[in-house]
Coordinates of C-alpha atoms and ligand atoms in Angstrom, one line a residue:
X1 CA 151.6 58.9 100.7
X2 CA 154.7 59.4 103.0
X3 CA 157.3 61.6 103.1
X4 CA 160.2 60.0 102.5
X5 CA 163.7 60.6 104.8
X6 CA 165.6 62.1 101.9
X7 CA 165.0 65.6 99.9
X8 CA 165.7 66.3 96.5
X9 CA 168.1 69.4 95.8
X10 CA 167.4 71.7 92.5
X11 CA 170.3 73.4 92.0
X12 CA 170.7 76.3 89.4
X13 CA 174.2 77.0 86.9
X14 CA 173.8 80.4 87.5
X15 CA 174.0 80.9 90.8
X16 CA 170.7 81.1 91.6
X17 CA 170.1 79.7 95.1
X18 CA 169.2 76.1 95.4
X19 CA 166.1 74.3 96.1
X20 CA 165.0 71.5 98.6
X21 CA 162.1 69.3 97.1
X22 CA 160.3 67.0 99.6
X23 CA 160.3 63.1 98.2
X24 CA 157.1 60.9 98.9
X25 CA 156.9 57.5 98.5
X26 CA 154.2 55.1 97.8
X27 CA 154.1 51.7 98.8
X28 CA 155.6 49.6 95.9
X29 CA 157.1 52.0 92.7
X30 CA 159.3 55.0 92.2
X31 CA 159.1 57.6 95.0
X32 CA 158.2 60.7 93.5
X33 CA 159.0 65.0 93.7
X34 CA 157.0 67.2 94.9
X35 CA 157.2 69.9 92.8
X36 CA 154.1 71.7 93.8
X37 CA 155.7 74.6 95.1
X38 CA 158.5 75.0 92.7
X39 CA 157.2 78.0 90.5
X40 CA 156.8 79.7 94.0
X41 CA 159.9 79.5 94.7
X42 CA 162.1 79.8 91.2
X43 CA 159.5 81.0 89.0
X44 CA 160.1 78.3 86.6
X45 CA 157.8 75.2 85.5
X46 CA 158.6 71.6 84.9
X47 CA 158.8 70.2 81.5
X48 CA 157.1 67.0 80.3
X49 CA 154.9 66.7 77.4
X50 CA 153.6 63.3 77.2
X51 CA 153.8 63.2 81.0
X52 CA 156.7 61.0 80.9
X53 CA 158.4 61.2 84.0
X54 CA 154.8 63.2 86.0
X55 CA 152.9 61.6 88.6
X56 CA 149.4 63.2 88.4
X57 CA 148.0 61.8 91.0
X58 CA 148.5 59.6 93.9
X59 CA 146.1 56.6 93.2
X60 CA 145.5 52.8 95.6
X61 CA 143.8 51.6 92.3
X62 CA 146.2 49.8 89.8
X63 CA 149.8 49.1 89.6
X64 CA 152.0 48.3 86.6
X65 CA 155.6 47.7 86.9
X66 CA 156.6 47.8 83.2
X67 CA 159.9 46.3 83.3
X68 CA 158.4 43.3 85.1
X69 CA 155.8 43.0 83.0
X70 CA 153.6 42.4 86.4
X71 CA 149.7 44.2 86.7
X72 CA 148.2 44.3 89.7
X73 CA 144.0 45.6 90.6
X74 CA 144.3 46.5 94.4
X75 CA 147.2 44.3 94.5
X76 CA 146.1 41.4 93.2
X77 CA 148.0 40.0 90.3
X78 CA 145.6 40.2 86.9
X79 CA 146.4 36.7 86.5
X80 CA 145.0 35.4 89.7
X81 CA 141.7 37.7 88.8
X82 CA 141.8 36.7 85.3
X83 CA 142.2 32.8 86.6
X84 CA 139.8 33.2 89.8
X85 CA 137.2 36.1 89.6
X86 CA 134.9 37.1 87.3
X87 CA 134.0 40.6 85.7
X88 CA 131.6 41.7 88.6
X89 CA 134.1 40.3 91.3
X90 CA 136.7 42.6 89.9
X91 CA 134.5 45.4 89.3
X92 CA 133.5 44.9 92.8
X93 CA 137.1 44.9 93.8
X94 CA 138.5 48.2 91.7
X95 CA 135.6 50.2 92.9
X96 CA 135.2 49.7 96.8
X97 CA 139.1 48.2 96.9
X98 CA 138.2 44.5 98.4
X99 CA 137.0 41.5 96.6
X100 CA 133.3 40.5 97.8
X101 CA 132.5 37.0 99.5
X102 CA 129.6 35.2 97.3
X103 CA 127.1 37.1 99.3
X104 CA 128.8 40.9 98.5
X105 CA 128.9 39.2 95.2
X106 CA 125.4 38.7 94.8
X107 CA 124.1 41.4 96.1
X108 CA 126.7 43.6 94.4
X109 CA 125.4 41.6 90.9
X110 CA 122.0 42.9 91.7
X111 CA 122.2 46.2 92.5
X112 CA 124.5 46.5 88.6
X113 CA 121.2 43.8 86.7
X114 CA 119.1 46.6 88.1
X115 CA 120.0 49.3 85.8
X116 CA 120.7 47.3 82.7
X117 CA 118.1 48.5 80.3
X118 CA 118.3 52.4 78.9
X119 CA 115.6 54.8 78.9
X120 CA 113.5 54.0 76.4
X121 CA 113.8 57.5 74.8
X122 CA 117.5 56.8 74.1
X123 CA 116.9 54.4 70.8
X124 CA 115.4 57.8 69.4
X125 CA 118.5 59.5 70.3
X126 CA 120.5 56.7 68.7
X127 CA 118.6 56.6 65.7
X128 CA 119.7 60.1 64.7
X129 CA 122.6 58.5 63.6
X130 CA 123.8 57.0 60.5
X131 CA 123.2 53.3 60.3
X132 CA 127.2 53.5 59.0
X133 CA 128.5 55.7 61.7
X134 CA 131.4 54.4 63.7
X135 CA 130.1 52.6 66.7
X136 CA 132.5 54.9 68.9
X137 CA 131.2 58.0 67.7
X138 CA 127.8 56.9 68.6
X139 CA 129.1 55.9 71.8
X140 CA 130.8 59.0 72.8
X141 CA 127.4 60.7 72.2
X142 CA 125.2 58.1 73.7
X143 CA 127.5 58.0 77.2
X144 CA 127.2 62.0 76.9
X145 CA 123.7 61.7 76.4
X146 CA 123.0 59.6 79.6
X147 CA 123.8 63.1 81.6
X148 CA 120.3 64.0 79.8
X149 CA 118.4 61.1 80.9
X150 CA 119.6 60.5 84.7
X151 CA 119.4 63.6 86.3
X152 CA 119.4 62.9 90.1
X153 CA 122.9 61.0 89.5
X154 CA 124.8 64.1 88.1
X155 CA 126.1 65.8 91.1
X156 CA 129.9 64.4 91.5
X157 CA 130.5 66.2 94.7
X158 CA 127.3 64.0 96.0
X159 CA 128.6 60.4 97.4
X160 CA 125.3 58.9 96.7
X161 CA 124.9 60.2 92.8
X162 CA 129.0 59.0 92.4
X163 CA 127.6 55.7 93.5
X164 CA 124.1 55.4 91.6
X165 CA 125.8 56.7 88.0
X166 CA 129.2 53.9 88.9
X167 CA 126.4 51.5 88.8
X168 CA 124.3 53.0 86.0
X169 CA 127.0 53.3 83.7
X170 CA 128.6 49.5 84.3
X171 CA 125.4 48.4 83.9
X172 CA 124.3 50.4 80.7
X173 CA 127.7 50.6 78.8
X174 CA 126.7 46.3 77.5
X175 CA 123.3 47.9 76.4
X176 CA 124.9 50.5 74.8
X177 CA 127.6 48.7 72.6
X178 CA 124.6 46.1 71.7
X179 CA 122.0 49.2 70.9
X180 CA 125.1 50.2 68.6
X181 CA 125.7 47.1 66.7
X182 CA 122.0 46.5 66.3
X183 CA 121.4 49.8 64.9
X184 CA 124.0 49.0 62.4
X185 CA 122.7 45.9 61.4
X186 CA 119.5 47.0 61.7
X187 CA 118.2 44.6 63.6
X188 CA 115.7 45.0 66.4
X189 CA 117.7 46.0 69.9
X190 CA 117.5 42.9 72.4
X191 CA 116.4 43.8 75.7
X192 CA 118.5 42.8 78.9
X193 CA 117.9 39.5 80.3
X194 CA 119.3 40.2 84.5
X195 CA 119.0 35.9 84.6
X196 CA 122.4 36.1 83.1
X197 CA 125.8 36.7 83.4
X198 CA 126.9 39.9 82.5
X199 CA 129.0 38.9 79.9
X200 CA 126.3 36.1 79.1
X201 CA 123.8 39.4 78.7
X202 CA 126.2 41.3 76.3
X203 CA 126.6 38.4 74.3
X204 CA 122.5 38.0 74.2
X205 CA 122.2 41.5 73.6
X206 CA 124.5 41.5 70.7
X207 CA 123.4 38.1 68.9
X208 CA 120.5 37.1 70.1
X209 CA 117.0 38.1 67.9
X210 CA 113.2 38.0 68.4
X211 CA 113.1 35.0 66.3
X212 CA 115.0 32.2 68.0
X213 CA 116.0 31.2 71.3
X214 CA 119.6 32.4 72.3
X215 CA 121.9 30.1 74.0
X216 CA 124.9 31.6 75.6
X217 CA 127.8 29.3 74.9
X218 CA 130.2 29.0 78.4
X219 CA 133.6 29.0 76.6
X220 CA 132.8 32.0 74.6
X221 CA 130.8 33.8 77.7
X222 CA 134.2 33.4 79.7
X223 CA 136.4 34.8 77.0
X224 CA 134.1 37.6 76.8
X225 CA 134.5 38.1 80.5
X226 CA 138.1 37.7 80.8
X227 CA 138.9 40.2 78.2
X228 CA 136.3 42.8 80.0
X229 CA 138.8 41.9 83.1
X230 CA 141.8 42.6 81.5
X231 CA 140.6 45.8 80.2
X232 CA 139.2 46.8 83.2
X233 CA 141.6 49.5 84.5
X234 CA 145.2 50.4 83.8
X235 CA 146.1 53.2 86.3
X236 CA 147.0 56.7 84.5
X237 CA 146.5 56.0 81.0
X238 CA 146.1 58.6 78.5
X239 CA 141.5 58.0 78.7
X240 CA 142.0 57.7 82.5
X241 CA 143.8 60.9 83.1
X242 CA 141.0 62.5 80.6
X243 CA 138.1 61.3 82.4
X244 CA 140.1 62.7 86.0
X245 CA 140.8 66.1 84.0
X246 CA 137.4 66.1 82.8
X247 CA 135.8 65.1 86.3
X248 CA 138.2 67.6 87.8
X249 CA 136.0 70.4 86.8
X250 CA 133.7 69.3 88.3
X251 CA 131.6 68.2 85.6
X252 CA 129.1 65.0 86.3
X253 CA 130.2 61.6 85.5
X254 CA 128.8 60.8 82.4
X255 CA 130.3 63.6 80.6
X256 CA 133.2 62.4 82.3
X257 CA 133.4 59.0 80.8
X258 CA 131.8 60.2 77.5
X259 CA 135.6 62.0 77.3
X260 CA 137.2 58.9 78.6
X261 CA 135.6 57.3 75.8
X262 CA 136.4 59.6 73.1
X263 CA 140.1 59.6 74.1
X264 CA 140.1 55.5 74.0
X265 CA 139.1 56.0 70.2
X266 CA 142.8 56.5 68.9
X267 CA 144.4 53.7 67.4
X268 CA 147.7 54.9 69.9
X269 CA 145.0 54.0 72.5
X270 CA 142.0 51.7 72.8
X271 CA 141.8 52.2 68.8
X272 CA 145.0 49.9 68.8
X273 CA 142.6 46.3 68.5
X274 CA 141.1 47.5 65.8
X275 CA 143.9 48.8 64.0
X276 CA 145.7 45.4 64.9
X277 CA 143.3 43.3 63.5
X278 CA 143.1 45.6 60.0
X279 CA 146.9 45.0 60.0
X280 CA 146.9 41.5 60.2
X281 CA 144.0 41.7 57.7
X282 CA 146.2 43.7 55.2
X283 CA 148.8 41.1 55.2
X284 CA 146.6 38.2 54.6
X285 CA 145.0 40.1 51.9
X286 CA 148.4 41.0 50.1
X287 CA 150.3 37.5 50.8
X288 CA 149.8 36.1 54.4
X289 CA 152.9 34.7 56.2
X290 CA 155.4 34.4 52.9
X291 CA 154.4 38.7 53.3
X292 CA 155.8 39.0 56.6
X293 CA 159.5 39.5 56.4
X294 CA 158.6 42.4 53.6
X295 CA 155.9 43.6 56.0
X296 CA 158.7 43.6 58.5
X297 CA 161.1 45.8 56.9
X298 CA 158.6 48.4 56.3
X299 CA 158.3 49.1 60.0
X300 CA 161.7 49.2 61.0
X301 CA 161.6 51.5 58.0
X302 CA 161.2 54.7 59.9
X303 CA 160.2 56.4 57.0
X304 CA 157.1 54.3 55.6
X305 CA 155.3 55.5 59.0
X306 CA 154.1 52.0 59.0
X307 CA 154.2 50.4 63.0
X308 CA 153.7 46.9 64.0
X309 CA 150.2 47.2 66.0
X310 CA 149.6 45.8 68.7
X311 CA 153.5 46.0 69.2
X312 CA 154.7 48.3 72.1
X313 CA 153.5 50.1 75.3
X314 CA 154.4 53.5 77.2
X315 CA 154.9 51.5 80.3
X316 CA 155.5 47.6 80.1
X317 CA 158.8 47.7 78.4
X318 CA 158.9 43.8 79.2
X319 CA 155.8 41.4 77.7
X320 CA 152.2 42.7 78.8
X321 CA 150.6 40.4 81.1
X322 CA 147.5 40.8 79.5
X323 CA 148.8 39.5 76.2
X324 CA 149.8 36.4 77.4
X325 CA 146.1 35.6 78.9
X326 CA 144.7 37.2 75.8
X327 CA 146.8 34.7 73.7
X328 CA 145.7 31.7 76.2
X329 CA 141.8 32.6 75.5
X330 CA 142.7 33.1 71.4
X331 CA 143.5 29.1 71.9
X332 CA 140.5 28.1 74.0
X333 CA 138.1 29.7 71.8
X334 CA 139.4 29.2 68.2
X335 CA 139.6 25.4 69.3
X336 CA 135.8 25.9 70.7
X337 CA 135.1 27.4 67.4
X338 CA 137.2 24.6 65.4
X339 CA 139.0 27.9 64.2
X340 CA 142.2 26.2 65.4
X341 CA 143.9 27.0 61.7
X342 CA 142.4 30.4 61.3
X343 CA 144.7 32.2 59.0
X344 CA 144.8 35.2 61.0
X345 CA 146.0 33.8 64.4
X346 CA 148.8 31.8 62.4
X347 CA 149.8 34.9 60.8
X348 CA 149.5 36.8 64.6
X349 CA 152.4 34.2 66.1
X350 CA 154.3 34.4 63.6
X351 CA 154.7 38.1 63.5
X352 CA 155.0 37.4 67.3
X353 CA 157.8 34.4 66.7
X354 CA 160.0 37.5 63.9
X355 CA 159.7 40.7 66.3
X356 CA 160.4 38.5 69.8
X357 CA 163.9 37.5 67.7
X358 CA 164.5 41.0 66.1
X359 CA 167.2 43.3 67.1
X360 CA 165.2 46.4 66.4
X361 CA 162.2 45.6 69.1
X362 CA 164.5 43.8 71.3
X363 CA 166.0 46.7 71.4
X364 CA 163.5 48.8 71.7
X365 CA 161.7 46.6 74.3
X366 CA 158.8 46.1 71.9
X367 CA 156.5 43.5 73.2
X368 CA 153.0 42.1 72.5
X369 CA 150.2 44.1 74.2
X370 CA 147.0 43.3 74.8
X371 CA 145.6 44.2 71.7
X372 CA 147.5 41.8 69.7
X373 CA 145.5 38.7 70.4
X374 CA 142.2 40.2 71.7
X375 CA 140.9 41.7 67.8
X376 CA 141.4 37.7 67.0
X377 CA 139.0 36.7 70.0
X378 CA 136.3 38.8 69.2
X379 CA 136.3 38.3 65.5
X380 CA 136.1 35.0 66.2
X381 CA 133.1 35.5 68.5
X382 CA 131.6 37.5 65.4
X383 CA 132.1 41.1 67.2
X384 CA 133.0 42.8 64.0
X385 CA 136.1 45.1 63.9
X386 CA 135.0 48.1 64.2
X387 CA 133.2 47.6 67.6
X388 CA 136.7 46.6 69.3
X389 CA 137.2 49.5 70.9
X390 CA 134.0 49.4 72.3
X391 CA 134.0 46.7 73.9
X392 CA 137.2 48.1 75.1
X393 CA 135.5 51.2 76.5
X394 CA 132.5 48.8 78.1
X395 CA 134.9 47.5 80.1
X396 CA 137.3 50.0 81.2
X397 CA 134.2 52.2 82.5
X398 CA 134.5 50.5 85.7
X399 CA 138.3 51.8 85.6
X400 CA 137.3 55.1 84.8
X401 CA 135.0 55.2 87.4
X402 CA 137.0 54.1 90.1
X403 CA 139.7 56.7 89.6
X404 CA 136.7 59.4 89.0
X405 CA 135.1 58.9 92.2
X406 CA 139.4 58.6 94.0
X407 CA 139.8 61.9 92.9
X408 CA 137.0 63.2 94.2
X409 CA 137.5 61.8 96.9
X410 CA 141.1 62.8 97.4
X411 CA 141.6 66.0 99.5
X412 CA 144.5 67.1 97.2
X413 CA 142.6 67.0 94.2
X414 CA 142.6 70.4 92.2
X415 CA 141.0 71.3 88.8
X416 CA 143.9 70.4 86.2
X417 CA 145.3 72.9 84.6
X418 CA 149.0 72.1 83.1
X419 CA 151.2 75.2 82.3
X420 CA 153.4 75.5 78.9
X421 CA 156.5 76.7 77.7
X422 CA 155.3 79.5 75.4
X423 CA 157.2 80.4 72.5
X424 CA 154.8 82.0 70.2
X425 CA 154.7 85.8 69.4
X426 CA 155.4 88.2 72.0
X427 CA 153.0 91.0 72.5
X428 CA 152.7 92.7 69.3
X429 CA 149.9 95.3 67.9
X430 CA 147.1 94.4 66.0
X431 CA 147.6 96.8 62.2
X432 CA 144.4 98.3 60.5
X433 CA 143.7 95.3 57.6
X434 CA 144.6 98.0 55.0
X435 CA 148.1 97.7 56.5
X436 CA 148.8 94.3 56.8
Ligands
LIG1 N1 156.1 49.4 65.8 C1 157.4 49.8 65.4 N2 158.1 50.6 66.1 C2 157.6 51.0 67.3 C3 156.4 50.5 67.8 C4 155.6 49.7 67.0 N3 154.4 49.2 67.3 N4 156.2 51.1 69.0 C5 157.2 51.8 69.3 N5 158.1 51.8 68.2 C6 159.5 52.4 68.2 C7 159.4 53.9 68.0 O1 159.3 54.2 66.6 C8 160.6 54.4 68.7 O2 161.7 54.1 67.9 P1 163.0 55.1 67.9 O3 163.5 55.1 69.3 O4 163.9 54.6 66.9 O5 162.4 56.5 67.6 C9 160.7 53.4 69.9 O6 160.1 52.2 69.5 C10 160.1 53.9 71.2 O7 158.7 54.2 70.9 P2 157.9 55.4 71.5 O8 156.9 55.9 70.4 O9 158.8 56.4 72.1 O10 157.1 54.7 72.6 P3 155.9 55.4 73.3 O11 156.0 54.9 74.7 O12 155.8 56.8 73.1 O13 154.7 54.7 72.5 C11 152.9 53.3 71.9 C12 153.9 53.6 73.0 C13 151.9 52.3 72.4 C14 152.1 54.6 71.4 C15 153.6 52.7 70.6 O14 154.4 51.6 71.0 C16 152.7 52.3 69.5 O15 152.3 53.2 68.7 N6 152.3 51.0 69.4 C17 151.4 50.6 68.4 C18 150.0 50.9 68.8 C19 149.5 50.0 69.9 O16 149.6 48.8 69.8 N7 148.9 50.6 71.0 C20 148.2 49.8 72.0 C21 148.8 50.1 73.4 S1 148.1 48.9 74.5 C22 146.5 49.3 74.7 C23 146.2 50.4 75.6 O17 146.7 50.3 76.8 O18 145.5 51.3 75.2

């Protein structure tokens, strides 16, 4: 980061003197305050719930300019990686910051097939769980539990256990989400086949059985693949920051993630596919597209509490990159599927088609995100709803892990600790309980 020519100036109403604040800048985006020494000198904190105007960090990972609409991993457009790269290409790219030539690819491929399978002790682990749970419950414990099961990767000041548990977990998360959705159906778990793709191996892992031979179908194995790049990382979000507050502790990485992944669970989050997907599901059940207008009204109603999922971002006040891919794979694969008048992605655009023309999220710059054409994808690949967001959190533990090991890295990292505006009780004295 640089310091910029210019200085901010906090200047006080009652008299109090003022204050110069040094301005960095970064290399694309808005330069930023440093307000590090500003209780210091005034005594006072900044106030930002939400973290709406706070740059936590300073980060060469990802960069979103929300009024563009524009993504970029390491500076690389998402539609160029989404277009040109595969999964373990990108993963390559967002971890070590270059994308490999076909020999770093390879050999990068390897080193991830390597750790693919799970301890075997870990189905026991899983199978404390019941066969109804929600798969990101047993996820959040299962990524926890991986701290039990690989101890000489749990140091996070050592560069060599960062590396080993990156791997580990971007190799084990497929396993995982499979392990889940087998226990659920249960169905015997499928071991890792390291001959295939890694999206080819999740999609063995998850439908493949004992009984038959499994054949990976290409235009299915590359939608897989391009929604585990678009989910890949999204700089600060609210599961990133968690797994840097987390990991700022100093606490080893696969607790770290295990909160990543346990934040990611909200519908405002990662839980946002799902809840999509149960929308559109809703207004099928009760009507379908003759529904929608009515469906419409209720969220603009503010008081029926009822949003348009899959509607909206904190960032890209413009359309979301990712949605537009997302809606170009829908088409690939519901034609693959012969799904190409499937009820639900008809009822999707034209949703889409109403909100695009309507003053209230023109206004508001409500756009499609991601989410509102992915839950169509894998439903349509026979992921079932509820395992959305894991297959969200599969593939934005490379993400997490990147920024993890940054901030370790960083010399100006510090535990996070935010302050607060108190205004509870002031000291008071605690009564006998006779006299309260
Ligand atoms: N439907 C209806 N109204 C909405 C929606 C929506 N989906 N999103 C925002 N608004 C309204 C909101 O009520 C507010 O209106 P007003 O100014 O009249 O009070 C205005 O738009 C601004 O919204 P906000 O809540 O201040 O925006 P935010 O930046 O705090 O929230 C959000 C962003 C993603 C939480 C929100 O848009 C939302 O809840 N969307 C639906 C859930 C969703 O699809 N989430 C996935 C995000 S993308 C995946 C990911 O990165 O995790």
């Amino acid at each position: 980061m640089k310091l910029a020519d210019n200085k901010a100036t906090l200047s006080f109403s009652d008299g109090k003197p003022s204050i110069d604040l040094p301005v960095y800048q970064g290399t694309v985006g808005p330069d930023v305050i440093d307000i590090r020494k500003l209780y210091g000198q005034t005594g006072m904190f900044t106030y930002d719930p939400g973290f709406l105007s706070t740059a936590s960090c300073q980060s060469a990972i990802t960069y979103i300019d929300g009024d563009k609409g524009e993504l970029l991993y390491r500076g690389y457009p998402i539609e160029q990686l989404a277009t040109n790269c595969d999964f373990m290409e990108t993963c390559h790219l967002l971890l070590y910051g270059n994308l490999p030539n076909a020999e770093g690819k390879e050999s990068f491929a390897k080193r991830v097939t390597n750790h693919t399978m799970v301890n075997e002790q870990m189905q026991f682990f899983l199978r404390g769980f019941r066969r109804d749970a929600h798969p990101m419950a047993i996820m959040t414990g299962l990524v926890g539990a991986l701290s039990a099961f690989y101890h000489d990767s749990t140091d996070i000041n050592n560069p060599e256990h960062r590396e080993i548990s990156a791997l580990r977990l971007i190799a084990k998360m497929p396993t995982l989400v499979a392990m889940a959705y087998k226990y659920s159906m249960g169905q015997p778990y499928m071991y890792p086949k390291n001959n295939l793709s890694y999206a080819g191996n999740f999609m063995h892992m998850m439908f493949a059985t004992p009984c038959g031979e499994y054949v990976v179908n290409p235009v299915i194995e590359r939608a897989m693949d391009r929604i585990f790049i678009l989910h890949a990382d999204h700089e600060q979000n609210a599961s990133t920051s968690t797994v840097r507050l987390c990991g700022s502790s100093g606490t080893n990485p696969f607790a770290a993630i295990a909160a990543g992944v346990a934040c990611l669970w909200g519908p405002a989050h990662g839980g946002a596919n799902e809840a999509c997907l149960n929308m559109l599901e809703d207004i099928q059940r009760t009507g379908g597209i003759a529904k929608v207008g009515e469906f419409m009204e209720q969220v603009k109603d503010k008081n029926s509490g009822v949003k348009l999922m899959g509607f909206g971002h904190r960032v890209y006040k413009n359309y979301d990159p990712r949605a537009k891919l997302m809606q170009e794979t829908c088409k690939e694969v519901l034609a693959e599927l012969g799904l190409e008048n499937d009820p639900l992605f008809k009822l999707a655009m034209a949703l889409e088609k109403i909100a695009l023309e309507d003053e209230y999220f023109v206004s508001r710059k409500l756009y499609p995100n991601v989410d509102f054409y992915s839950g169509i994808v894998q439903r349509a690949i026979g992921i079932p709803v509820n395992m959305f967001t894991g297959v969200f959190a599969l593939a934005r533990t490379v993400g997490w892990i990147a920024q993890l090991n940054e901030m370790i890295s960083d010399p100006e990292y510090k535990i996070g600790r935010p302050r607060q505006l108190f205004t509870g009780s002031v000291k008071r004295d605690v009564l006998p309980i006779s006299q309260r």
